[in-house]
Amino acid sequence: MWYVIQTLGGREEKTASMVKKSISASYINECFVPKRERIKKFHGCWNKTEEILFQGYVFVNSNKPERLYGELKKLPKLTKIIGREENYFIPLSKEEENLIRGLGNKEHKTLLSRVELQDGKKIRVIQGPLKNYIENVVKVNMHKREAVVKVKFMGKEMDLYMGIEMEK
């Protein structure tokens, strides 16, 4: 099952690395920080970059949450273990886990979605992870080459920024 650790924005990779180094592999199946591909313009050229998809969160897959929780409490600088209850913490719901699986590939990276502009404002997704969430798109910024998708995550609505590229 998947669990969430909240950390300071910008410290996601360091926190994940600390968890992987400090906690026995027998308690962790996987520890990851979901990323998203994005294209940005530098010196007149579009370049692919990578950014963190869920700012301030690290995800852990474990079959031994009680043991994992005990070990995580010993680590310094963890902001919050999400869903804490007595001596362990509660997993993400199946819907939330499926959301993260649906957005990313095996490396938990959300790839660019290829889109086509229709009627000057609306987009049509040709391929990519945005295809599954087109009804959740609340804004498209063609200048930044991103779509804002409203999703329900950990009991609240959250905006996810997904990278898009234009069909040629």
Short mmCIF file of N, CA, C and O in Angstrom, two decimals, residues 5 22 46 51 73 134:
data_model
loop_
_atom_site.label_atom_id
_atom_site.label_comp_id
_atom_site.label_asym_id
_atom_site.label_seq_id
_atom_site.Cartn_x
_atom_site.Cartn_y
_atom_site.Cartn_z
N ILE A 5 4.43 11.01 2.92
CA ILE A 5 5.19 11.78 3.89
C ILE A 5 5.20 13.21 3.38
O ILE A 5 5.53 13.45 2.22
N SER A 22 18.15 5.23 5.21
CA SER A 22 18.04 5.02 6.65
C SER A 22 17.12 3.89 7.08
O SER A 22 17.22 3.40 8.20
N TRP A 46 12.63 25.36 -27.44
CA TRP A 46 11.87 24.59 -26.46
C TRP A 46 12.71 23.42 -25.99
O TRP A 46 13.29 22.69 -26.79
N GLU A 51 10.05 18.44 -13.38
CA GLU A 51 9.68 19.13 -12.14
C GLU A 51 8.90 18.17 -11.26
O GLU A 51 8.36 17.18 -11.73
N LYS A 73 9.58 7.83 12.39
CA LYS A 73 9.55 8.74 13.54
C LYS A 73 10.96 9.06 14.03
O LYS A 73 11.18 10.11 14.62
N ILE A 134 -9.03 14.71 -19.26
CA ILE A 134 -9.44 15.88 -20.04
C ILE A 134 -10.67 16.57 -19.44
O ILE A 134 -10.77 17.80 -19.47
#
